[in-house]
C-alpha positions as YAML, in Angstrom:
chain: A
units: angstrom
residues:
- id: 1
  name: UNK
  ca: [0.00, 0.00, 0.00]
- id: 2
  name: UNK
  ca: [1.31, 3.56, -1.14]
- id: 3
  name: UNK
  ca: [1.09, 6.26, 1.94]
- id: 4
  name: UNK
  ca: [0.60, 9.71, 0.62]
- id: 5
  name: UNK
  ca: [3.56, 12.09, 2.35]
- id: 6
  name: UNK
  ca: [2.77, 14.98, 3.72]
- id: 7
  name: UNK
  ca: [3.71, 18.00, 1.94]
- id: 8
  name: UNK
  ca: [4.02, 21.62, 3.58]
- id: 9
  name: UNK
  ca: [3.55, 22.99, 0.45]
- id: 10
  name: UNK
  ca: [0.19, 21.80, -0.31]
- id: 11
  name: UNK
  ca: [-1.26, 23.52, 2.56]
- id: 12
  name: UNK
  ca: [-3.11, 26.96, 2.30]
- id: 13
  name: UNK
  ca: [-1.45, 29.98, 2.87]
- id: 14
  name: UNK
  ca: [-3.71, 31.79, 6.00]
- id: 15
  name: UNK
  ca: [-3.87, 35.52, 5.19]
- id: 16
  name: UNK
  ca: [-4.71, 36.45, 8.47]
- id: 17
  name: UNK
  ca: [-5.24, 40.13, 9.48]
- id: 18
  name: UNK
  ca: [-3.98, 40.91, 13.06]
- id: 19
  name: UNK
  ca: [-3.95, 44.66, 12.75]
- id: 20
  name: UNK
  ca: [-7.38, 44.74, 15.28]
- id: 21
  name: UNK
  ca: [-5.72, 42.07, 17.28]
- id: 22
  name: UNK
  ca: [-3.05, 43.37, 20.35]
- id: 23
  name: UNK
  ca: [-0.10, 41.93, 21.68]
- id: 24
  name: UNK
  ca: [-1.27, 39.79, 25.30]
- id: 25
  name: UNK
  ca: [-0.04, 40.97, 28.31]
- id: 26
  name: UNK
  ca: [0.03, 39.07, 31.48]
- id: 27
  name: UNK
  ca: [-0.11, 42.55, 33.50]
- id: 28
  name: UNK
  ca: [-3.18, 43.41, 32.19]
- id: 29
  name: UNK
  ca: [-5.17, 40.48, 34.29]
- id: 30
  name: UNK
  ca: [-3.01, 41.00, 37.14]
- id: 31
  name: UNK
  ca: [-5.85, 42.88, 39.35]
- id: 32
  name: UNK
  ca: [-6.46, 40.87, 42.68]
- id: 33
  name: UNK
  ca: [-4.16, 39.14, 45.22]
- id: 34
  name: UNK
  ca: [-5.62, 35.82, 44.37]
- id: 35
  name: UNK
  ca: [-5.02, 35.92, 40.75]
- id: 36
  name: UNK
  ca: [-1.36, 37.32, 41.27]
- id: 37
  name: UNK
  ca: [-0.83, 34.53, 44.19]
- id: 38
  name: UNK
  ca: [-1.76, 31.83, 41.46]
- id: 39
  name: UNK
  ca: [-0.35, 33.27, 38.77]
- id: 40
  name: UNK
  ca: [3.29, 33.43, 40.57]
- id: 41
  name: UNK
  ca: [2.31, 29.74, 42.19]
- id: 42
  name: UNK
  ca: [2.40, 28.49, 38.89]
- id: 43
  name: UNK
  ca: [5.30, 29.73, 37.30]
- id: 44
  name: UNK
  ca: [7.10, 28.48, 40.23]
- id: 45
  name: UNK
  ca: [5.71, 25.08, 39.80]
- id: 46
  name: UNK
  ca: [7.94, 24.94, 36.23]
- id: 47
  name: UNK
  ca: [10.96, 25.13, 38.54]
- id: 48
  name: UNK
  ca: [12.76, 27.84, 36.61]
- id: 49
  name: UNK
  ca: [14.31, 30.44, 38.34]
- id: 50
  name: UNK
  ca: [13.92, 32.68, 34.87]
- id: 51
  name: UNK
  ca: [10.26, 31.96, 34.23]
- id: 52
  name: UNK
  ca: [9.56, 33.19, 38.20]
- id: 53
  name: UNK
  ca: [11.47, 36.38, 37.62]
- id: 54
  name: UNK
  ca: [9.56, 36.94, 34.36]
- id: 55
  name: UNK
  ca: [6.17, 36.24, 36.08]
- id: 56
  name: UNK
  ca: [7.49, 38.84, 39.02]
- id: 57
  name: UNK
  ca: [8.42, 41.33, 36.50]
- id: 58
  name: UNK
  ca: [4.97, 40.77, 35.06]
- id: 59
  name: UNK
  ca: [3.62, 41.55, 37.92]
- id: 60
  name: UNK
  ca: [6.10, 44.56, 38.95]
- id: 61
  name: UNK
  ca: [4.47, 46.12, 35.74]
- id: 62
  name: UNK
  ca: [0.92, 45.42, 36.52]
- id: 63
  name: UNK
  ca: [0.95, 47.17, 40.09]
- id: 64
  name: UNK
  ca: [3.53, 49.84, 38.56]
- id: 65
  name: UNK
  ca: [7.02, 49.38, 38.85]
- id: 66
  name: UNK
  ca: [8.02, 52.33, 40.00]
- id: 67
  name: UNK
  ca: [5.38, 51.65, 43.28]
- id: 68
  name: UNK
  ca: [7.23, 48.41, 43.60]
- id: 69
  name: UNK
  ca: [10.86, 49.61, 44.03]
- id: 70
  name: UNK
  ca: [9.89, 51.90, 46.63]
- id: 71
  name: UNK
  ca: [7.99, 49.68, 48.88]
- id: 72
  name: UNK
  ca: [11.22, 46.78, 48.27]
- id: 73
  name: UNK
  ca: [13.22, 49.41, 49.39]
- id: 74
  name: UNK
  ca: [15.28, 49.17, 45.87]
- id: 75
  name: UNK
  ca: [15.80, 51.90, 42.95]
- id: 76
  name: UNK
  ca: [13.82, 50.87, 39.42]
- id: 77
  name: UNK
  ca: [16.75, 49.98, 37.62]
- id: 78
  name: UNK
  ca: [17.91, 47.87, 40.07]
- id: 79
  name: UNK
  ca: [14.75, 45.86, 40.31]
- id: 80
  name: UNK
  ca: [14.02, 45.97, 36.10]
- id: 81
  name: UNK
  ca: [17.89, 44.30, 36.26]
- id: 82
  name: UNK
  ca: [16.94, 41.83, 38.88]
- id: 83
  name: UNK
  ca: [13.87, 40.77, 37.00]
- id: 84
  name: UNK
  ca: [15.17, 40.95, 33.51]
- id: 85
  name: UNK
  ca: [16.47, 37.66, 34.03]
- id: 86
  name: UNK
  ca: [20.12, 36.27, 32.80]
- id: 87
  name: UNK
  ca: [21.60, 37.19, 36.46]
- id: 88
  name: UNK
  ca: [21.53, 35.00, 39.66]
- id: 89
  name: UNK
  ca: [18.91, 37.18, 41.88]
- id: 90
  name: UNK
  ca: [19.52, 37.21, 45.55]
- id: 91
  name: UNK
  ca: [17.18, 35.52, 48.05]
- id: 92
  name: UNK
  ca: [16.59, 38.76, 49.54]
- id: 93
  name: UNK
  ca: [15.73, 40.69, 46.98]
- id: 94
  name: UNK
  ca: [13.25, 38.18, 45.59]
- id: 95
  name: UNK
  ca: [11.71, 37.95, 48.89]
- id: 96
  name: UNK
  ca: [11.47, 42.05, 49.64]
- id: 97
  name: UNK
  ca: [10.16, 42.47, 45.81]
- id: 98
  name: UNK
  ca: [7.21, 39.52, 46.76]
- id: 99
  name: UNK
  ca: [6.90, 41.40, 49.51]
- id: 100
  name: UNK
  ca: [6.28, 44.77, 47.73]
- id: 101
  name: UNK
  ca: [4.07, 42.46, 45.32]
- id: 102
  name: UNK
  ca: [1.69, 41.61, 48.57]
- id: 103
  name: UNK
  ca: [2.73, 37.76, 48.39]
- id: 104
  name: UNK
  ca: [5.10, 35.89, 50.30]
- id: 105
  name: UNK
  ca: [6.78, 32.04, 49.30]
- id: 106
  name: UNK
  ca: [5.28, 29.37, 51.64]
- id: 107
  name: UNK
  ca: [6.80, 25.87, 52.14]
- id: 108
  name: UNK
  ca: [4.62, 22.78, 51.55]
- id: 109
  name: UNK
  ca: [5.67, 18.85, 51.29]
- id: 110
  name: UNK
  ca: [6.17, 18.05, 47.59]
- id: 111
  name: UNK
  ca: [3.19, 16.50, 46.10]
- id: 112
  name: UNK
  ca: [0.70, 18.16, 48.59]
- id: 113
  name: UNK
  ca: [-2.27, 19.37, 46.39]
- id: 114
  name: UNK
  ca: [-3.62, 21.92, 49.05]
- id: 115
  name: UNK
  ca: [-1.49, 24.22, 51.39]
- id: 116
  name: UNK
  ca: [0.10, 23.99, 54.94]
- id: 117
  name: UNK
  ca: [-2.74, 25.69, 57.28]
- id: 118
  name: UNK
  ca: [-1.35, 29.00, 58.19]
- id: 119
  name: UNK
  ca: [-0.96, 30.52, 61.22]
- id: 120
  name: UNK
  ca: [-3.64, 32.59, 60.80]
- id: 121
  name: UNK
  ca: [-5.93, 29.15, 59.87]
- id: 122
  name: UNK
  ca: [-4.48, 27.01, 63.02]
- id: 123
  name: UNK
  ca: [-5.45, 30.50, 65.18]
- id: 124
  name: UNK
  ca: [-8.95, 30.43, 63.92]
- id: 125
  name: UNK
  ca: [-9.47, 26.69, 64.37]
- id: 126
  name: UNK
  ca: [-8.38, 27.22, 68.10]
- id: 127
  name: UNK
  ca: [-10.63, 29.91, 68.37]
- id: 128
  name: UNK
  ca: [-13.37, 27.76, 67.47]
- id: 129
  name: UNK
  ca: [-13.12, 25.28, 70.21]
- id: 130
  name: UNK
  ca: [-14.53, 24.85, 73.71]
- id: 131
  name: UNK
  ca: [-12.72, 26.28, 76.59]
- id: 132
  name: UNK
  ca: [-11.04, 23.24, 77.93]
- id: 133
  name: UNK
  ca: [-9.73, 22.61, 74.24]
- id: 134
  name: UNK
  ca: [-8.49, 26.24, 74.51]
- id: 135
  name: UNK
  ca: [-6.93, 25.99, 77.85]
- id: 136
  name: UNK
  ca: [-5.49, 22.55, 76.93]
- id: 137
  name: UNK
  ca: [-4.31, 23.51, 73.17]
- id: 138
  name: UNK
  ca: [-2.64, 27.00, 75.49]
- id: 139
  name: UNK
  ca: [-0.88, 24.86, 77.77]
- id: 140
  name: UNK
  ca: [0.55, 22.25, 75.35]
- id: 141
  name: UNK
  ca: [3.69, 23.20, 73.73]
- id: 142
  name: UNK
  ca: [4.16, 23.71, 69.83]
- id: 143
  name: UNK
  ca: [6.88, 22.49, 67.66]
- id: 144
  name: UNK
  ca: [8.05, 26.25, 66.80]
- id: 145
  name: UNK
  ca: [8.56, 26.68, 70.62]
- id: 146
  name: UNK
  ca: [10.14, 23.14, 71.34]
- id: 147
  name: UNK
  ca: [12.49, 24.21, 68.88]
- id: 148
  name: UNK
  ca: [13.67, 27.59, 70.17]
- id: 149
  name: UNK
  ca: [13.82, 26.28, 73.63]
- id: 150
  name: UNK
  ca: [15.49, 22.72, 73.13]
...
């Protein structure tokens, strides 16, 4: 049996006319803490240390980079290097610029599909019990201070 090839030229050309169409930018659905929060969560999910500076810088330029520097307590060409990408960023820049950004990183066991309960969760879970549970849950010891003290 004789297969027909496939043959680029024997497709259509597509004239298509993108002069009404514009160029997408990420910044421009970058309007709420919860869609920024996911949108850096899942460029950090790829594991690329250029794709999360990208999706910062994305988001730098949605809230108004200028606005950003200030409040990381760096000058705007400092920050559009840092996020440029090509150059090993330090931790603490990264971590004042989230800061600026109104996110922070949060550490979770790998594979977890839902997050660590925060302190602000565990505190309104205590809050919920009965007053025994509180005085009990008060007088029991947590791992954070079994580690400072031990």
């Amino acid at each position: 049996m004789n297969e027909a090839k496939f043959n680029p030229e024997d497709m259509p050309i597509l004239d298509l006319d993108t002069s009404e169409t514009s160029r997408y930018e990420a910044s421009r659905f970058l309007d709420s803490p919860e869609v920024i929060s996911a949108y850096l969560a899942e460029s950090m999910k790829a594991q690329d240390p250029q794709l999360l500076m990208k999706a910062l810088a994305e988001v730098a330029k949605a809230q108004g980079v200028h606005k950003v520097a200030q409040e990381a307590g760096v000058n705007r060409e400092s920050l559009y290097k840092s996020l440029k990408g090509g150059e090993k960023t330090r931790f603490e820049t990264v971590r004042k610029v989230m800061k600026a950004l109104g996110v922070e990183l949060t550490v979770q066991p790998i594979g977890a599909t839902t997050a660590p309960p925060t302190v602000a969760t565990r505190t309104a879970a205590i809050a919920k019990k009965p007053a025994k549970a509180k005085a009990a849950a008060a007088a029991k010891p947590t791992a954070a201070k079994e580690l400072h003290q031990g």
